[in-house]
């Protein structure tokens, strides 16, 4: 019986880690291919941002919905549905005949990713009741997502010279592998819960309109009535969403979870880390290809060192969590990331390509230590019945951060005289934001016991 349980745990962890890799890879693999796609299908900077953010936006807006589904219908069923949709949307994107069709395909991929990610964390939680095994499983899950952030641009650089459609078609074999593993996993428990349709509608509309407003500021200008109207409407929608969560009997985002200090720290970390990373990769790939005139393959090679370092960091991260605890791991990881961003910022222009690769590696190593520790804090903050929605909240903050990072830094790039200045602004802002998060963590979260306080 014990060997059967261990076997199921290994299959579950493998499926979740591969799915985490797939979801993370698809966020960034398209960045390197964008200049080539634009030549064939057309589109300006705002359109390119929509290709990236169409994915991140639907991903972020539907994570809470998907977390509720994972708790209500069973994590395995939702996970399988997400993998099937991901494969279909990837094929649709690969055969896109226009930029608008590609944006639609990317939105469908975002929906699929929303179904996959919180369900994958719930599956790990179900298959690994022992805290030490769960920490190790989360490290592998984190290794999948974090390494994908570095491998994505590399694969994009390798596949784009053959044809840009391959950056989407490559997803299909991964989906088939995930499905083959998942079919051998035991069914997940179902829980009878009501669904908050009003909250989901307000969250989706609020996020979509807010991100649209940020992107249109870059396209239309700060004084544009359309851009400002979108920003105001987006903020109003999100305010109404939060208000609605305090009034419904079964909220899709229980506001009580925000009172848990460990949850507060994890959510802030999730948002800021991905805001910085996605914004940096988006501007970095533009800088390498448009200002340093590197090809897609050469630009992708810049991310190779960080891919290996990130995988190593995740494997080490699980050992650090078990040996020293979540707070030590988070503090160490954030500190390493700050050092990486500052190294990049203080280097005089022109920034050498090798130094960009080094900085990416340092930042990736710190993120790899931090991410599984923060995910572990989320799971320890709630009981098993709320694992799906807590995981969804954590990943929602991460993906909202990513969508905002691409939108905000894309807008900054349109107002600065060169992509070099834009890249430097990314490094400085990222370091400052992480310093704020680190200070908050040290002052607000005094010891491990506050996770469940």
PDB file of C-alpha atoms in Angstrom, residues 233-384:
ATOM      1  CA  UNK A 233     -13.362  51.624 -15.259  1.00  0.00           C
ATOM      2  CA  UNK A 234     -10.868  48.833 -14.503  1.00  0.00           C
ATOM      3  CA  UNK A 235     -10.129  50.127 -11.010  1.00  0.00           C
ATOM      4  CA  UNK A 236     -13.847  50.602 -10.346  1.00  0.00           C
ATOM      5  CA  UNK A 237     -14.550  47.037 -11.459  1.00  0.00           C
ATOM      6  CA  UNK A 238     -11.916  45.612  -9.120  1.00  0.00           C
ATOM      7  CA  UNK A 239     -13.183  47.747  -6.202  1.00  0.00           C
ATOM      8  CA  UNK A 240     -16.699  46.424  -6.822  1.00  0.00           C
ATOM      9  CA  UNK A 241     -15.290  42.903  -6.962  1.00  0.00           C
ATOM     10  CA  UNK A 242     -13.656  43.246  -3.537  1.00  0.00           C
ATOM     11  CA  UNK A 243     -16.858  44.785  -2.144  1.00  0.00           C
ATOM     12  CA  UNK A 244     -18.939  41.925  -3.552  1.00  0.00           C
ATOM     13  CA  UNK A 245     -16.688  39.362  -1.849  1.00  0.00           C
ATOM     14  CA  UNK A 246     -17.650  40.769   1.545  1.00  0.00           C
ATOM     15  CA  UNK A 247     -21.368  40.358   0.814  1.00  0.00           C
ATOM     16  CA  UNK A 248     -21.791  36.897  -0.690  1.00  0.00           C
ATOM     17  CA  UNK A 249     -22.184  33.746   1.397  1.00  0.00           C
ATOM     18  CA  UNK A 250     -19.589  31.735  -0.554  1.00  0.00           C
ATOM     19  CA  UNK A 251     -17.045  34.184  -2.042  1.00  0.00           C
ATOM     20  CA  UNK A 252     -14.712  33.075  -4.812  1.00  0.00           C
ATOM     21  CA  UNK A 253     -11.895  34.936  -3.020  1.00  0.00           C
ATOM     22  CA  UNK A 254     -12.434  34.604   0.763  1.00  0.00           C
ATOM     23  CA  UNK A 255     -11.276  37.925   2.212  1.00  0.00           C
ATOM     24  CA  UNK A 256     -10.506  36.223   5.526  1.00  0.00           C
ATOM     25  CA  UNK A 257      -7.425  34.619   3.954  1.00  0.00           C
ATOM     26  CA  UNK A 258      -5.879  38.082   3.646  1.00  0.00           C
ATOM     27  CA  UNK A 259      -5.745  38.292   7.454  1.00  0.00           C
ATOM     28  CA  UNK A 260      -3.247  35.421   7.604  1.00  0.00           C
ATOM     29  CA  UNK A 261       0.211  37.002   7.754  1.00  0.00           C
ATOM     30  CA  UNK A 262       1.955  34.206   5.898  1.00  0.00           C
ATOM     31  CA  UNK A 263      -0.633  34.536   3.121  1.00  0.00           C
ATOM     32  CA  UNK A 264      -0.062  38.283   2.967  1.00  0.00           C
ATOM     33  CA  UNK A 265       3.662  37.762   2.481  1.00  0.00           C
ATOM     34  CA  UNK A 266       3.188  35.024  -0.124  1.00  0.00           C
ATOM     35  CA  UNK A 267       0.712  37.058  -2.194  1.00  0.00           C
ATOM     36  CA  UNK A 268       2.929  40.135  -2.203  1.00  0.00           C
ATOM     37  CA  UNK A 269       5.956  38.056  -3.172  1.00  0.00           C
ATOM     38  CA  UNK A 270       4.025  36.330  -5.958  1.00  0.00           C
ATOM     39  CA  UNK A 271       2.871  39.619  -7.480  1.00  0.00           C
ATOM     40  CA  UNK A 272       6.166  41.521  -7.336  1.00  0.00           C
ATOM     41  CA  UNK A 273       8.411  38.651  -8.458  1.00  0.00           C
ATOM     42  CA  UNK A 274       6.464  37.923 -11.627  1.00  0.00           C
ATOM     43  CA  UNK A 275       5.835  41.629 -12.316  1.00  0.00           C
ATOM     44  CA  UNK A 276       9.597  42.096 -12.382  1.00  0.00           C
ATOM     45  CA  UNK A 277      10.488  38.911 -14.262  1.00  0.00           C
ATOM     46  CA  UNK A 278       7.926  39.097 -17.088  1.00  0.00           C
ATOM     47  CA  UNK A 279       8.556  42.800 -17.586  1.00  0.00           C
ATOM     48  CA  UNK A 280      12.307  42.204 -17.690  1.00  0.00           C
ATOM     49  CA  UNK A 281      12.129  39.326 -20.180  1.00  0.00           C
ATOM     50  CA  UNK A 282       9.747  41.266 -22.454  1.00  0.00           C
ATOM     51  CA  UNK A 283      11.986  44.353 -22.576  1.00  0.00           C
ATOM     52  CA  UNK A 284      15.195  42.277 -22.627  1.00  0.00           C
ATOM     53  CA  UNK A 285      14.190  40.333 -25.739  1.00  0.00           C
ATOM     54  CA  UNK A 286      13.179  43.576 -27.462  1.00  0.00           C
ATOM     55  CA  UNK A 287      16.507  45.139 -26.457  1.00  0.00           C
ATOM     56  CA  UNK A 288      18.593  42.219 -27.712  1.00  0.00           C
ATOM     57  CA  UNK A 289      16.851  41.996 -31.077  1.00  0.00           C
ATOM     58  CA  UNK A 290      15.917  45.602 -31.843  1.00  0.00           C
ATOM     59  CA  UNK A 291      18.800  47.537 -30.265  1.00  0.00           C
ATOM     60  CA  UNK A 292      21.639  44.985 -30.266  1.00  0.00           C
ATOM     61  CA  UNK A 293      20.400  43.523 -33.578  1.00  0.00           C
ATOM     62  CA  UNK A 294      20.720  39.922 -32.471  1.00  0.00           C
ATOM     63  CA  UNK A 295      18.797  37.148 -34.199  1.00  0.00           C
ATOM     64  CA  UNK A 296      16.063  35.179 -32.455  1.00  0.00           C
ATOM     65  CA  UNK A 297      18.362  32.208 -31.839  1.00  0.00           C
ATOM     66  CA  UNK A 298      21.222  34.336 -30.457  1.00  0.00           C
ATOM     67  CA  UNK A 299      18.796  36.244 -28.213  1.00  0.00           C
ATOM     68  CA  UNK A 300      17.411  32.954 -26.920  1.00  0.00           C
ATOM     69  CA  UNK A 301      20.922  31.755 -26.040  1.00  0.00           C
ATOM     70  CA  UNK A 302      21.246  34.620 -23.566  1.00  0.00           C
ATOM     71  CA  UNK A 303      18.681  32.829 -21.386  1.00  0.00           C
ATOM     72  CA  UNK A 304      20.465  29.453 -21.394  1.00  0.00           C
ATOM     73  CA  UNK A 305      22.605  29.978 -18.243  1.00  0.00           C
ATOM     74  CA  UNK A 306      19.612  31.102 -16.208  1.00  0.00           C
ATOM     75  CA  UNK A 307      17.704  27.964 -17.249  1.00  0.00           C
ATOM     76  CA  UNK A 308      20.281  25.640 -15.669  1.00  0.00           C
ATOM     77  CA  UNK A 309      20.820  27.866 -12.648  1.00  0.00           C
ATOM     78  CA  UNK A 310      17.066  28.097 -12.036  1.00  0.00           C
ATOM     79  CA  UNK A 311      16.648  24.318 -12.058  1.00  0.00           C
ATOM     80  CA  UNK A 312      19.546  23.999  -9.614  1.00  0.00           C
ATOM     81  CA  UNK A 313      18.023  26.679  -7.371  1.00  0.00           C
ATOM     82  CA  UNK A 314      14.700  24.873  -7.147  1.00  0.00           C
ATOM     83  CA  UNK A 315      16.335  21.580  -6.225  1.00  0.00           C
ATOM     84  CA  UNK A 316      18.429  23.294  -3.555  1.00  0.00           C
ATOM     85  CA  UNK A 317      15.394  25.293  -2.438  1.00  0.00           C
ATOM     86  CA  UNK A 318      13.541  22.208  -1.191  1.00  0.00           C
ATOM     87  CA  UNK A 319      16.503  21.232   0.992  1.00  0.00           C
ATOM     88  CA  UNK A 320      16.772  24.765   2.392  1.00  0.00           C
ATOM     89  CA  UNK A 321      13.054  24.822   3.255  1.00  0.00           C
ATOM     90  CA  UNK A 322      13.301  21.516   5.128  1.00  0.00           C
ATOM     91  CA  UNK A 323      16.507  22.554   6.905  1.00  0.00           C
ATOM     92  CA  UNK A 324      15.838  26.217   7.763  1.00  0.00           C
ATOM     93  CA  UNK A 325      12.124  26.892   7.149  1.00  0.00           C
ATOM     94  CA  UNK A 326      10.076  29.029   4.786  1.00  0.00           C
ATOM     95  CA  UNK A 327      11.008  32.426   6.177  1.00  0.00           C
ATOM     96  CA  UNK A 328      14.755  31.852   5.829  1.00  0.00           C
ATOM     97  CA  UNK A 329      14.292  30.569   2.258  1.00  0.00           C
ATOM     98  CA  UNK A 330      12.164  33.549   1.253  1.00  0.00           C
ATOM     99  CA  UNK A 331      14.569  36.058   2.822  1.00  0.00           C
ATOM    100  CA  UNK A 332      17.571  34.435   1.137  1.00  0.00           C
ATOM    101  CA  UNK A 333      15.864  34.229  -2.251  1.00  0.00           C
ATOM    102  CA  UNK A 334      14.673  37.842  -2.227  1.00  0.00           C
ATOM    103  CA  UNK A 335      18.143  39.037  -1.208  1.00  0.00           C
ATOM    104  CA  UNK A 336      19.777  37.173  -4.093  1.00  0.00           C
ATOM    105  CA  UNK A 337      17.285  38.616  -6.574  1.00  0.00           C
ATOM    106  CA  UNK A 338      17.954  42.166  -5.373  1.00  0.00           C
ATOM    107  CA  UNK A 339      21.695  41.649  -5.862  1.00  0.00           C
ATOM    108  CA  UNK A 340      21.108  40.374  -9.401  1.00  0.00           C
ATOM    109  CA  UNK A 341      19.029  43.392 -10.422  1.00  0.00           C
ATOM    110  CA  UNK A 342      21.490  45.853  -8.865  1.00  0.00           C
ATOM    111  CA  UNK A 343      24.429  44.244 -10.684  1.00  0.00           C
ATOM    112  CA  UNK A 344      22.638  44.926 -13.967  1.00  0.00           C
ATOM    113  CA  UNK A 345      21.634  48.467 -13.032  1.00  0.00           C
ATOM    114  CA  UNK A 346      25.047  49.783 -11.910  1.00  0.00           C
ATOM    115  CA  UNK A 347      26.877  48.509 -15.004  1.00  0.00           C
ATOM    116  CA  UNK A 348      27.693  51.452 -17.318  1.00  0.00           C
ATOM    117  CA  UNK A 349      26.334  51.498 -20.872  1.00  0.00           C
ATOM    118  CA  UNK A 350      26.537  49.729 -23.221  1.00  0.00           C
ATOM    119  CA  UNK A 351      25.388  46.782 -21.100  1.00  0.00           C
ATOM    120  CA  UNK A 352      27.383  43.697 -22.195  1.00  0.00           C
ATOM    121  CA  UNK A 353      25.306  40.721 -23.297  1.00  0.00           C
ATOM    122  CA  UNK A 354      27.267  38.384 -21.031  1.00  0.00           C
ATOM    123  CA  UNK A 355      26.373  40.556 -18.048  1.00  0.00           C
ATOM    124  CA  UNK A 356      22.689  40.430 -18.950  1.00  0.00           C
ATOM    125  CA  UNK A 357      22.954  36.624 -18.998  1.00  0.00           C
ATOM    126  CA  UNK A 358      24.722  36.695 -15.622  1.00  0.00           C
ATOM    127  CA  UNK A 359      22.118  38.973 -14.064  1.00  0.00           C
ATOM    128  CA  UNK A 360      19.288  36.804 -15.383  1.00  0.00           C
ATOM    129  CA  UNK A 361      20.970  33.792 -13.784  1.00  0.00           C
ATOM    130  CA  UNK A 362      21.371  35.472 -10.388  1.00  0.00           C
ATOM    131  CA  UNK A 363      17.770  36.689 -10.394  1.00  0.00           C
ATOM    132  CA  UNK A 364      16.526  33.288 -11.563  1.00  0.00           C
ATOM    133  CA  UNK A 365      18.470  31.497  -8.814  1.00  0.00           C
ATOM    134  CA  UNK A 366      16.917  33.714  -6.144  1.00  0.00           C
ATOM    135  CA  UNK A 367      13.441  33.292  -7.612  1.00  0.00           C
ATOM    136  CA  UNK A 368      13.902  29.510  -7.692  1.00  0.00           C
ATOM    137  CA  UNK A 369      14.598  29.474  -3.945  1.00  0.00           C
ATOM    138  CA  UNK A 370      11.737  31.841  -3.154  1.00  0.00           C
ATOM    139  CA  UNK A 371       8.873  30.407  -5.237  1.00  0.00           C
ATOM    140  CA  UNK A 372       8.468  26.923  -3.667  1.00  0.00           C
ATOM    141  CA  UNK A 373       8.845  28.424  -0.194  1.00  0.00           C
ATOM    142  CA  UNK A 374       6.068  30.941  -0.900  1.00  0.00           C
ATOM    143  CA  UNK A 375       3.863  28.198  -2.402  1.00  0.00           C
ATOM    144  CA  UNK A 376       4.448  26.069   0.685  1.00  0.00           C
ATOM    145  CA  UNK A 377       3.380  28.955   2.922  1.00  0.00           C
ATOM    146  CA  UNK A 378       0.123  29.202   0.971  1.00  0.00           C
ATOM    147  CA  UNK A 379      -0.691  25.516   1.459  1.00  0.00           C
ATOM    148  CA  UNK A 380       0.234  25.630   5.147  1.00  0.00           C
ATOM    149  CA  UNK A 381      -1.970  28.682   5.655  1.00  0.00           C
ATOM    150  CA  UNK A 382      -5.256  26.891   4.924  1.00  0.00           C
ATOM    151  CA  UNK A 383      -6.944  23.552   5.496  1.00  0.00           C
ATOM    152  CA  UNK A 384      -7.186  21.019   2.674  1.00  0.00           C
TER     153      UNK A 384
END
